[in-house]
Coordinates of C-alpha atoms and ligand atoms in Angstrom, one line a residue:
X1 CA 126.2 109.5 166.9
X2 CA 126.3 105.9 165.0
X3 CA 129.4 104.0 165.3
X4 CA 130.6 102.4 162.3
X5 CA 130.0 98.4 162.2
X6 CA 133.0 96.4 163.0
X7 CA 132.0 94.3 160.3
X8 CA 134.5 93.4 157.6
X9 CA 134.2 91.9 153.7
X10 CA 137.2 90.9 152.0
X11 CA 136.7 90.9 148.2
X12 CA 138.4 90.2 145.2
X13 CA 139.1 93.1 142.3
X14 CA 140.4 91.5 139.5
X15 CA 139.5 87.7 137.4
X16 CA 140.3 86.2 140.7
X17 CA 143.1 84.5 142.9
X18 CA 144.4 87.7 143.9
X19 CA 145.2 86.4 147.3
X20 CA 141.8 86.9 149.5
X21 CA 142.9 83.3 151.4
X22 CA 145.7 84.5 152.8
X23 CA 143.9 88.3 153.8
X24 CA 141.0 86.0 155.5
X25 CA 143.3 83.7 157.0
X26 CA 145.4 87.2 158.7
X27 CA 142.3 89.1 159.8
X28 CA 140.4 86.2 160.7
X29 CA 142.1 86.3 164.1
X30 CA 140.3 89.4 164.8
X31 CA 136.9 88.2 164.1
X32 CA 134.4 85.3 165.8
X33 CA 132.7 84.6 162.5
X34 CA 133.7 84.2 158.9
X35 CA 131.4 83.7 156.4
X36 CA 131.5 82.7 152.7
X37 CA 128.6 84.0 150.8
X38 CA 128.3 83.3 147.2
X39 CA 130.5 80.6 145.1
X40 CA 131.2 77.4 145.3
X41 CA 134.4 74.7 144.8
X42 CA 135.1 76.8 142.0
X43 CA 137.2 78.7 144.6
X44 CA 141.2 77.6 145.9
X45 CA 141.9 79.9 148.6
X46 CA 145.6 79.5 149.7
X47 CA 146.8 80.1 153.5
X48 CA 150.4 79.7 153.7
X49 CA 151.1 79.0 157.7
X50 CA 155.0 78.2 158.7
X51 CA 155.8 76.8 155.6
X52 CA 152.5 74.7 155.2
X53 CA 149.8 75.8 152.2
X54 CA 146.2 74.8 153.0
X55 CA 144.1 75.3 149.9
X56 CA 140.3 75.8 150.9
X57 CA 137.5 75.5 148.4
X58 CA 133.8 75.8 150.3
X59 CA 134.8 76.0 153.6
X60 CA 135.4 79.4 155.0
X61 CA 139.3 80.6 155.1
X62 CA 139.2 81.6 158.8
X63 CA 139.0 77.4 159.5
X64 CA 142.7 77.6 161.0
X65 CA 141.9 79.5 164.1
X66 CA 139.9 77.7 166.8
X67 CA 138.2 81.0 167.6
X68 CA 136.1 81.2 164.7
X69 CA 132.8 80.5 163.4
X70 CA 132.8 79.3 160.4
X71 CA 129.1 80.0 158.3
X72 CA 128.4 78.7 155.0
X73 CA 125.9 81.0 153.6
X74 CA 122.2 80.8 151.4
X75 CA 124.3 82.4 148.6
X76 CA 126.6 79.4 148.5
X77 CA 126.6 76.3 146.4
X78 CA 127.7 73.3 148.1
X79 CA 129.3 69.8 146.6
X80 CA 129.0 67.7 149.6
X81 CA 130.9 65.0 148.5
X82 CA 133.8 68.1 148.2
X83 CA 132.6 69.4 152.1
X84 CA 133.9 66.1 153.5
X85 CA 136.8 65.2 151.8
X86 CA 138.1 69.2 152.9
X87 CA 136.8 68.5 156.4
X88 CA 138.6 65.3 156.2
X89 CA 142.0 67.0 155.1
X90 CA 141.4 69.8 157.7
X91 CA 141.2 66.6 160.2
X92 CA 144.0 65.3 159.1
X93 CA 145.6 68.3 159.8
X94 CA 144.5 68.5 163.4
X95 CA 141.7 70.7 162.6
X96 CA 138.5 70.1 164.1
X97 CA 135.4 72.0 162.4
X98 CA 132.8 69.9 164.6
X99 CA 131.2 72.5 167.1
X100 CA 132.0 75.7 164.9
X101 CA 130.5 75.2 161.2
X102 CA 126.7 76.1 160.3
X103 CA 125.6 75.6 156.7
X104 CA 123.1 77.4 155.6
X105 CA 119.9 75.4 155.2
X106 CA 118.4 78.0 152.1
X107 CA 122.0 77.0 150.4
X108 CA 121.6 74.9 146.9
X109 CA 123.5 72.1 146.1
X110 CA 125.6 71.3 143.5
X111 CA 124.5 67.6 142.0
X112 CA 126.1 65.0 139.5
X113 CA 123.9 66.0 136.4
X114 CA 125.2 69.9 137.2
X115 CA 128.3 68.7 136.4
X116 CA 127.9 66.5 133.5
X117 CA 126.0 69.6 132.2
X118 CA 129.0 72.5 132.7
X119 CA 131.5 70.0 131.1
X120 CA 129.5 69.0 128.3
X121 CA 128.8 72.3 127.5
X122 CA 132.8 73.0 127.6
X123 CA 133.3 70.4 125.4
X124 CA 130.9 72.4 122.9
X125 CA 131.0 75.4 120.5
X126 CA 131.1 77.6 123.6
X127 CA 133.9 77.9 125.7
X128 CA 133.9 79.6 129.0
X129 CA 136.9 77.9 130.2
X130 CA 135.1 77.4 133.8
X131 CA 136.1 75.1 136.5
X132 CA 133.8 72.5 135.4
X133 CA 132.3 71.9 138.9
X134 CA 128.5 72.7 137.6
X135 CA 128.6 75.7 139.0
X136 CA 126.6 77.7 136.0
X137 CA 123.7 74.8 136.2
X138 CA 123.6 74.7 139.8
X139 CA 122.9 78.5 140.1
X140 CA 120.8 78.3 136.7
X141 CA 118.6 75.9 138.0
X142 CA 118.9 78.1 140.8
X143 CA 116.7 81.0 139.3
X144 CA 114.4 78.8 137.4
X145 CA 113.2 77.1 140.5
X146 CA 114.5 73.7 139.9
X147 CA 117.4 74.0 142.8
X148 CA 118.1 71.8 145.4
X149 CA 118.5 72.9 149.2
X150 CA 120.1 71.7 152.2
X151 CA 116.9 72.3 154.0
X152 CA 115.6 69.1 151.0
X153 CA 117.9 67.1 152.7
X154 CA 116.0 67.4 156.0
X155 CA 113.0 65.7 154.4
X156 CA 114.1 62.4 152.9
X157 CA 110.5 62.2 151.3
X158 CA 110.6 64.7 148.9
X159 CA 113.6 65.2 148.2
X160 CA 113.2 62.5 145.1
X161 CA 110.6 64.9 144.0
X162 CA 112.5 68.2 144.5
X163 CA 115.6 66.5 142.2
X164 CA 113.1 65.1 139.2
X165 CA 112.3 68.0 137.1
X166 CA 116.3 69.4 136.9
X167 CA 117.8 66.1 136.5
X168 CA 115.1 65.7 134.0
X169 CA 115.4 68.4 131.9
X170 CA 119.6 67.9 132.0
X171 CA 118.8 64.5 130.6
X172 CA 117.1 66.2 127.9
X173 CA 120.1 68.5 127.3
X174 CA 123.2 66.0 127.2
X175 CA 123.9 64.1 124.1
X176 CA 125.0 61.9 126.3
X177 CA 122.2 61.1 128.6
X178 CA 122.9 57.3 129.6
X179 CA 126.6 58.3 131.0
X180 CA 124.5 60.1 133.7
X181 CA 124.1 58.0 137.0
X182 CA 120.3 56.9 137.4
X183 CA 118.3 59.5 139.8
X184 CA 118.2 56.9 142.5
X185 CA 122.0 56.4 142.5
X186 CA 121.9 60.4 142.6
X187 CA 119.7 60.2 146.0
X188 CA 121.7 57.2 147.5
X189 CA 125.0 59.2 147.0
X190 CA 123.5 62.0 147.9
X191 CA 122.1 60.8 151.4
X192 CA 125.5 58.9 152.1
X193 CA 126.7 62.1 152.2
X194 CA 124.8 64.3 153.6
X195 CA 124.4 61.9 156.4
X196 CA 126.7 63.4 158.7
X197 CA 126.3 66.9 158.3
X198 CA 123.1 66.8 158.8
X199 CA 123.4 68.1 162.2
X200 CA 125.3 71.5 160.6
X201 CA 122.2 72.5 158.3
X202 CA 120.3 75.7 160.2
X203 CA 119.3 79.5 159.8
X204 CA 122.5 80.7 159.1
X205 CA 121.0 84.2 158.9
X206 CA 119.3 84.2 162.1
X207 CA 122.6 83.4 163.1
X208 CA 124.5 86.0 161.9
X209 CA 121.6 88.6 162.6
X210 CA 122.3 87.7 166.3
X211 CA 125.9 87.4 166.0
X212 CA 125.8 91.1 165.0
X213 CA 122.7 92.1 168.0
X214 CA 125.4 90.7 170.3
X215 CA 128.2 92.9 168.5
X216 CA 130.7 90.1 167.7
X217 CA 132.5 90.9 164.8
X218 CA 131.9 89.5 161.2
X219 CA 134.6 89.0 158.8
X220 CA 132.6 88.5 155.0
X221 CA 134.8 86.3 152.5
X222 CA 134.2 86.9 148.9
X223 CA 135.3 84.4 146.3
X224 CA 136.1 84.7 142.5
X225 CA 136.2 88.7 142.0
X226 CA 134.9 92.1 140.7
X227 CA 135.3 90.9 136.7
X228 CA 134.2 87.9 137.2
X229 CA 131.0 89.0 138.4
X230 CA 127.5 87.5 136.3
X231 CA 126.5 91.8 136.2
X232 CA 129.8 93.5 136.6
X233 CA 132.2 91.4 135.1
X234 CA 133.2 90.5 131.7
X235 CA 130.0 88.7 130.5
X236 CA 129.7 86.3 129.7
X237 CA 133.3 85.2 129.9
X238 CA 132.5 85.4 134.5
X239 CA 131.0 83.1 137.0
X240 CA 127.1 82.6 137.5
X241 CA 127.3 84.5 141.3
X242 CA 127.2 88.0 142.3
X243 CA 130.8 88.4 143.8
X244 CA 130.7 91.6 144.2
X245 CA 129.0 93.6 147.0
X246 CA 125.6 93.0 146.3
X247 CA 126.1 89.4 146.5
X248 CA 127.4 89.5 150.4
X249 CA 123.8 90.6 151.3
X250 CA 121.8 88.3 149.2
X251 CA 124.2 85.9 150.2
X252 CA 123.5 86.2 153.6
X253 CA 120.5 88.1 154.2
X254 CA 122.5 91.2 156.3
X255 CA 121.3 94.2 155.4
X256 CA 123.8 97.0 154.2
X257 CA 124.4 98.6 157.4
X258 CA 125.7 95.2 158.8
X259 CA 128.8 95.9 156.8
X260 CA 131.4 98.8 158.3
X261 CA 134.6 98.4 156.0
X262 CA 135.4 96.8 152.4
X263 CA 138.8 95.6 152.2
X264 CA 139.5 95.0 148.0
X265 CA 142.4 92.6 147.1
X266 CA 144.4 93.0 144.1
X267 CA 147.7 91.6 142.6
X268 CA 150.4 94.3 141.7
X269 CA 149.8 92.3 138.6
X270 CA 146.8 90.6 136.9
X271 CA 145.9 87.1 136.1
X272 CA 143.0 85.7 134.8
X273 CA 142.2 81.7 134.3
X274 CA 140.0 80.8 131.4
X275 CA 138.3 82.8 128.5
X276 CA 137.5 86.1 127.7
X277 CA 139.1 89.2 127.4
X278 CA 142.4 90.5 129.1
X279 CA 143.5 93.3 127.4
X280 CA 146.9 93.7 129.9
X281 CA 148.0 90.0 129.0
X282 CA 151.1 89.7 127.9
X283 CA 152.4 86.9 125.7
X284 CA 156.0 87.0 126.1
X285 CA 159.1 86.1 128.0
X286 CA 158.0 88.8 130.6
X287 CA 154.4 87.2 130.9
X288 CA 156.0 83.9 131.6
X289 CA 158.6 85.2 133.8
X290 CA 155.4 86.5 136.2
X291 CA 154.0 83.3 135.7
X292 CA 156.8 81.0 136.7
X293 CA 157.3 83.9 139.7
X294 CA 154.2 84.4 141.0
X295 CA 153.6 80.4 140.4
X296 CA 150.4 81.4 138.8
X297 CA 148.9 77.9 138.1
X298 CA 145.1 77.4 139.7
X299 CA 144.6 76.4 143.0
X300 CA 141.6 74.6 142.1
X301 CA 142.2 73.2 138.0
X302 CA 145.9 73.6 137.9
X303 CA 145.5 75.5 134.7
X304 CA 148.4 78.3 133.9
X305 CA 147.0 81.4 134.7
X306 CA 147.5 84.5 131.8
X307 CA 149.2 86.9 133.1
X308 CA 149.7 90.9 132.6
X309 CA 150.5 94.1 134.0
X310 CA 148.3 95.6 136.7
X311 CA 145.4 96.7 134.4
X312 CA 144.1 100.3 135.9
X313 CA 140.9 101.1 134.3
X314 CA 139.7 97.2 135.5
X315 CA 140.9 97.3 139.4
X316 CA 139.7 100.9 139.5
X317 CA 136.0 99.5 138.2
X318 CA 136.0 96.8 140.9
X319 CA 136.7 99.8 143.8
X320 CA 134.0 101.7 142.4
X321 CA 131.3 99.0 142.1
X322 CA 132.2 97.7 145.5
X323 CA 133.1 100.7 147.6
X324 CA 136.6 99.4 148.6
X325 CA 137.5 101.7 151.4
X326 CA 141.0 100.3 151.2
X327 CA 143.5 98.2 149.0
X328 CA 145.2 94.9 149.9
X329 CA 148.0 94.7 146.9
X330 CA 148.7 91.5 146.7
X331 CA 152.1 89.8 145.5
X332 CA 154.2 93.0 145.0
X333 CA 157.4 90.3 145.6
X334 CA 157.1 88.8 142.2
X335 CA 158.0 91.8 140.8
X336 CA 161.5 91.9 142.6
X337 CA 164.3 92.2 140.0
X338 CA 162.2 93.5 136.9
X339 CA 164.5 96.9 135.9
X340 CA 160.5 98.1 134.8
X341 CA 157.2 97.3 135.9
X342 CA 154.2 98.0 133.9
X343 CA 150.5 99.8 134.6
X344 CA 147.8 99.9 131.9
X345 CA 146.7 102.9 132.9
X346 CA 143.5 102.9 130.0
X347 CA 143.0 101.2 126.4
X348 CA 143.4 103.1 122.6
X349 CA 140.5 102.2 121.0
X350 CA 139.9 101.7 117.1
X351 CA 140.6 105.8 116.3
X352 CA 143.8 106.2 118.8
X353 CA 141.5 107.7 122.0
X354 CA 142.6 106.7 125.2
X355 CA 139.5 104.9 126.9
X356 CA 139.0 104.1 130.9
X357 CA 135.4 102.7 130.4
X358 CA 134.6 99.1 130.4
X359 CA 132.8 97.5 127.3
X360 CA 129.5 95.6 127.7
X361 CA 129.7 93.8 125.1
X362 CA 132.9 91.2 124.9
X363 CA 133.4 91.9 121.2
X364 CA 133.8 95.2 122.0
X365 CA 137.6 94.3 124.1
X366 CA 138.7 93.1 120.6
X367 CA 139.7 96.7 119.7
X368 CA 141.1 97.6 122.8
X369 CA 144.8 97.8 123.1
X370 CA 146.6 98.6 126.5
X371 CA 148.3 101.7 127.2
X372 CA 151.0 101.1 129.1
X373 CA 152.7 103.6 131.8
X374 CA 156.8 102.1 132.2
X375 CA 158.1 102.7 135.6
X376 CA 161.2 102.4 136.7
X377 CA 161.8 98.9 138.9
X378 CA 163.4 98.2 142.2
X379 CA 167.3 97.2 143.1
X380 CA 166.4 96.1 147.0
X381 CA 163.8 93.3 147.1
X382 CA 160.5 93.6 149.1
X383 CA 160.0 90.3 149.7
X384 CA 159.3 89.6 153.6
X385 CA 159.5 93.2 153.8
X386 CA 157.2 94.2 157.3
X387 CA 157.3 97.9 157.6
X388 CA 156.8 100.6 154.1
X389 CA 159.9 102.0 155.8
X390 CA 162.0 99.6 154.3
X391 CA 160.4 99.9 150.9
X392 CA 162.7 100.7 148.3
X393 CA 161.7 104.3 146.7
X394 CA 160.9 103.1 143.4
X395 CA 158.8 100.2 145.0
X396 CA 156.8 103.0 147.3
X397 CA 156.1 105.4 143.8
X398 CA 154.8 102.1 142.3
X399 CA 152.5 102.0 145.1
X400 CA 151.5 105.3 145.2
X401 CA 150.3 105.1 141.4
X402 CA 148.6 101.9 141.9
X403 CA 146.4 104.3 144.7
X404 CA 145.9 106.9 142.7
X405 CA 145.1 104.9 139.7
X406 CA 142.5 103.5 141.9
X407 CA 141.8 106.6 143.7
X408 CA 141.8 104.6 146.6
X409 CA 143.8 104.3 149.5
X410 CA 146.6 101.3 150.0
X411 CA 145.4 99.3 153.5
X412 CA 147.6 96.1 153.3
X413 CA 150.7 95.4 151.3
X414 CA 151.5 92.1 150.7
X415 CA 155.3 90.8 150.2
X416 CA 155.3 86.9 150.6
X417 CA 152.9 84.1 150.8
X418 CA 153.1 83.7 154.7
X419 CA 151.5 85.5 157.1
X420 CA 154.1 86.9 158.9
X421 CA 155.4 88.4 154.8
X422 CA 153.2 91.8 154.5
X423 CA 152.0 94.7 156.7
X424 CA 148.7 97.4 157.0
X425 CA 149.8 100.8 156.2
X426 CA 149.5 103.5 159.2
X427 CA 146.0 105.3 159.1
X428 CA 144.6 103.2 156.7
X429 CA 141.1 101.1 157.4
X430 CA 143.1 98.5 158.5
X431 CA 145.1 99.8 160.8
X432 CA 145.1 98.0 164.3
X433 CA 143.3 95.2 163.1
X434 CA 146.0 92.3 161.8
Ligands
GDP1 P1 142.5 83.5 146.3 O1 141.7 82.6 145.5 O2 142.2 85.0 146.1 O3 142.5 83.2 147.8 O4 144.0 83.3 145.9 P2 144.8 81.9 145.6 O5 145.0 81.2 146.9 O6 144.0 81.1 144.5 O7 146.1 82.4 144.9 C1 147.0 83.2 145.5 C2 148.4 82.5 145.6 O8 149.4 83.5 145.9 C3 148.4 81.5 146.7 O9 149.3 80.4 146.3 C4 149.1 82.3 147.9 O10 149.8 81.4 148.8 C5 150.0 83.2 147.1 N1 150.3 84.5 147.8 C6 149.4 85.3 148.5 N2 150.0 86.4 148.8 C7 151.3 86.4 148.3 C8 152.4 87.3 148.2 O11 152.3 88.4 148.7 N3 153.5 86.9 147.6 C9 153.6 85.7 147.0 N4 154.7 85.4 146.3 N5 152.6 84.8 147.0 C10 151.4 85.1 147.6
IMO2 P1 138.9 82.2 143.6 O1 137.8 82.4 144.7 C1 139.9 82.4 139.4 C2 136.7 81.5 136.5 C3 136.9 80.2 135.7 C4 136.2 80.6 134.4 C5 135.0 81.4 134.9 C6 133.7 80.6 135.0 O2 139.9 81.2 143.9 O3 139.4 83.6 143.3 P2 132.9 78.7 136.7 O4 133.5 77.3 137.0 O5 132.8 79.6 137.9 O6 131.6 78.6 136.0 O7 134.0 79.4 135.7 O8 135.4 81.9 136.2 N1 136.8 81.2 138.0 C7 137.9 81.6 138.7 N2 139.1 82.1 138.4 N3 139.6 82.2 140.7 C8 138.4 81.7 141.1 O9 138.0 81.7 142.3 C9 137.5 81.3 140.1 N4 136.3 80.8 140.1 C10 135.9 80.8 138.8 O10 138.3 80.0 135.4 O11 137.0 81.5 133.7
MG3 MG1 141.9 81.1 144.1

């Protein structure tokens, strides 16, 4: 008989922020290693401990307990400059990452012309909305062989040479090319920073591949989501990683049967930061009041997020492509005091059919309209709630069609920002193991 790995990923299902911070941050405790695996400071992940919100961008979100290992892996894009300041900050804070962080040495680094690039590109006929922290060049230049590596930074010599040809074609790009800083200002930064985490670049693979040989569990943090995915999502309107499944094993180089459980987080709501289509947003007083509730403003730009009713055929999409064995709803506390709380349970399309299937091309959403399912809300709040016994009926049936929307079981319910504010649900995958 083969015993399923303890090995955990943790990934989001919707446009993002749906919480996977603070679901890292509670299972973390359980696990010797967390790794991040694609992304870069385009992710805010938010743990909430006594009272005190640490918002984490590139370093992993299991950084608060001293147990863990924290791994930065291949599939991650790193701003150094970033890497300290957080590592700074988490000093600050009495937490010391010094002789429990590996970065991966195959991971590519995000560089000054990057950025000039993805905001002078926002500042075009094209919007994306993204973070503008030159995260689509980074992973561009990426594919097309013109990336940057921590292992570069191990050899001073030719690293000048390994910069040149993608700092030269962004100069050919920009409209703007003088505002960029001259290469050799990019290499003197650059070294400056790297300097002292030098000593953190290695085989973060071998690592983990040994990690797992020795059976020491592996907690996998994705970052961004499902729809935001560069195949899965809502192209183009989605990041330039894989966030979905596929990218935790390129991202680390762990073959499937590494992983034993996917854990998929969702809002009992939706949100979605930047462009492209949203077909559950809702533009009025009720899609403010779930802002100004849910305080839906980005962790990482600030920006107000949109926000809708929890959008079905979407969430359902993201537990299919990733295999969620069980839901972590997210938030379900912001919807206290609403007398109805909305599902989109599929779109009406152009001749009045009732659609569940995702369009591949972003026109295509245009003609979509939600179709909403009203349910009736709940009198007794949930927030802080700790056990589903003390779930107020209506809240429960809310649940329960949030599963079967889904067709996938609910693992973790979430009813505050702190950790103590939630609980796992009996016989679920996560049962026994916050
Ligand atoms: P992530 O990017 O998926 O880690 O999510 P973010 O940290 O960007 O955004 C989630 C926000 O919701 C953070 O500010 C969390 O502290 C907060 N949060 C998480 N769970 C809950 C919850 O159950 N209720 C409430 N009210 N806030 C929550
Ligand atoms: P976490 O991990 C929400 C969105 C941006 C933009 C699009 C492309 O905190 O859930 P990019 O800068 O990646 O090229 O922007 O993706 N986006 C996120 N939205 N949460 C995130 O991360 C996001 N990371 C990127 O707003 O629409
Ligand atoms: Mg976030």
């Amino acid at each position: 008989m083969t015993h399923r790995s303890p090995n955990l990923a943790v990934l989001g299902l919707q446009w993002g922020d749906e919480g996977k911070g603070k679901l890292v941050d509670l299972l973390a405790a359980g696990f010797r290693h967390v790794v991040r695996f694609q992304g870069g400071n385009n992710a805010g992940h938010t743990v909430v401990v006594a009272g005190q919100s640490i918002a984490l961008h590139q370093v992993p979100s299991g950084a608060l307990h001293q147990g863990c290992f924290l791994v930065v892996g291949s599939g991650v894009l790193l701003n150094l400059g970033v890497f300290r300041q957080e590592l700074d900050r988490l000093a600050q804070r009495g937490i010391d990452l010094s002789d429990r962080l590996l970065l991966s040495d195959k991971a590519h680094l995000i560089l000054p012309h990057h950025i000039a690039l993805d905001q002078g590109r926002e500042g075009g006929a094209i919007k994306i909305g993204t973070t503008g922290r030159g995260i689509g060049p980074a992973y561009e230049f990426k594919a097309a062989r013109m990336g940057v590596r921590l292992a570069d930074l191990l050899h001073p010599d030719t690293l000048a040479d390994r910069i040149r040809p993608g700092y030269e074609e962004v100069r050919l790009r920009l409209n703007n090319p003088s505002a960029l800083p001259s290469l050799e200002a990019v290499m003197k930064e650059l070294m400056d920073q790297a300097a002292p985490l030098l000593p953190f670049i290695g085989d973060s693979q071998g690592h983990l591949m040994e990690a797992w040989g020795r059976q020491e569990p592996i907690l996998f943090e994705g970052a961004q989501a499902t729809l935001l995915d560069l195949d899965h999502g809502t192209y183009p309107f989605v990041t330039s990683s894989s966030c979905s499944i596929g990218g935790l094993f390129t991202g680390t180089g762990m073959p499937p049967k590494a992983l034993g459980t996917v854990v998929g987080v969702a809002k009992a709501y939706t949100t979605r930061v930047g462009a492209g289509p949203m077909p559950s947003e809702l533009f009025d007083a009720t899609g403010e009041r779930l802002r100004e509730a849910g305080r839906e403003f980005g962790t990482t730009t600030g920006r107000p997020r949109r926000c809708g009713w929890f959008d079905a055929p979407i969430t359902a999409h993201a537990c299919r492509t990733n295999g969620v064995d069980g839901l972590a709803i997210m938030k379900l506390d912001v919807l206290d005091g609403f007398d109805q709380v909305g599902v989109v349970v599929g779109y009406r399309d152009g001749e009045g059919g009732l659609v569940k299937r995702l369009p591949a091309c972003a026109s295509d959403w245009d003609h979509l309209r939600p179709e909403v399912r009203m349910l009736k809300g709940w009198s007794r709040p949930t927030r802080g709630l700790q056990r589903l016994e003390d779930l107020a009926p209506e809240a429960r049936a809310y649940m329960d069609v949030l599963s079967e929307c889904c067709s996938t079981p609910i693992a973790y319910l979430s009813t505050g920002p702190d950790r103590a504010e939630g609980f796992t649900l009996p016989g679920s995958c996560l049962e026994g193991r916050l």
